[in-house]
Amino acid sequence: MLFKNEKKRIKAIGFDVGHTLIKYNNPLNWQGLYRSGLEHAAAASNITLSEDMIFAATDVLLKYNTRVNYREWETTSDCIFNEILNRWGLHTDLYTIKSGFYSFFKADAEPYPETIDILKKLKQYGIKTGVLTDVAYGMDNVFALEDISVISDFIDIAVTSVDVGYRKPNSAGYLKLLDSLKIYPNDMIFIGDEEKDIIGAKKLGITSVLINRSTEIKEFGQDYTLKSLNGIFSILGL
């Protein structure tokens, strides 16, 4: 569904990743799954967890949970997991424990049915594509960008909050995306599923598009609203 009828001639489209291009079955707030994630991470590192260790790690994770404690600056996974290991009084390979934790939450990630076809068609029309995504808990790009590996051939540039040190709606990520694509704000539309996606785009004069796959009415001041990515070409006038 479009809330505006005018057509936009643009050179690039920026996308959020989670719940925009890629489908996850996990909730946006991982708090209720901390125990399972920590058990998965501990098993990967041959660590036996006690209840006290789970409590201590949960305390750290909550501190960096942006769904609970809002922040625009970004942290790193090393910072978070070093803090957890310090609480545990342990020294172990950071990559292994991080990989175990993140893989638990990313196991069911897959593109939406229309994602690949839409990206292919955009390429055929000569429209540049990029992604700007906020990562969870300082997730390294080696983990975060696994989710778009199946569509990476159709993406010109991928920018994460770790790359720029800030999270949406901060302008840093959008500016990095624009600079990498070598375009101006009025040359691009940005598509995301959350209010912060819309706020960040509008601050720079980027045409904002909300992808709303639910039946809930969501009004964040977006220029357009789509039920699926298939509506992109109506906005483009193609």
GROMACS .gro file of C-alpha atoms in nm, residues 15 17 21-22 110-111 115-117 119-120 123 127-131 141-142 144-159 181:
model
   36
   15PHE     CA    1   1.779  -0.130   0.288
   17VAL     CA    2   1.839  -0.603   0.682
   21LEU     CA    3   1.534  -0.821   0.344
   22ILE     CA    4   1.592  -1.111   0.583
  110GLU     CA    5   1.651  -1.650   0.545
  111PRO     CA    6   1.555  -1.397   0.277
  115THR     CA    7   1.394  -1.047  -0.182
  116ILE     CA    8   1.625  -1.204  -0.440
  117ASP     CA    9   1.397  -1.137  -0.738
  119LEU     CA   10   1.727  -0.718  -0.600
  120LYS     CA   11   1.792  -0.884  -0.936
  123LYS     CA   12   2.026  -0.446  -1.089
  127ILE     CA   13   1.973   0.099  -0.964
  128LYS     CA   14   2.243   0.076  -0.698
  129THR     CA   15   2.168  -0.110  -0.378
  130GLY     CA   16   2.313  -0.094  -0.028
  131VAL     CA   17   2.230  -0.209   0.322
  141ASN     CA   18   3.075  -0.812   1.045
  142VAL     CA   19   3.199  -1.167   0.994
  144ALA     CA   20   2.642  -1.002   1.089
  145LEU     CA   21   2.699  -1.017   0.714
  146GLU     CA   22   2.650  -1.395   0.701
  147ASP     CA   23   2.279  -1.323   0.687
  148ILE     CA   24   2.310  -1.144   0.353
  149SER     CA   25   2.564  -1.383   0.200
  150VAL     CA   26   2.294  -1.536  -0.023
  151ILE     CA   27   2.208  -1.193  -0.166
  152SER     CA   28   2.552  -1.031  -0.155
  153ASP     CA   29   2.592  -1.056  -0.534
  154PHE     CA   30   2.306  -0.808  -0.569
  155ILE     CA   31   2.424  -0.563  -0.301
  156ASP     CA   32   2.679  -0.293  -0.388
  157ILE     CA   33   2.772  -0.193  -0.033
  158ALA     CA   34   2.699  -0.315   0.318
  159VAL     CA   35   2.739  -0.083   0.617
  181LEU     CA   36   2.733   0.471  -0.339
   0.00000   0.00000   0.00000
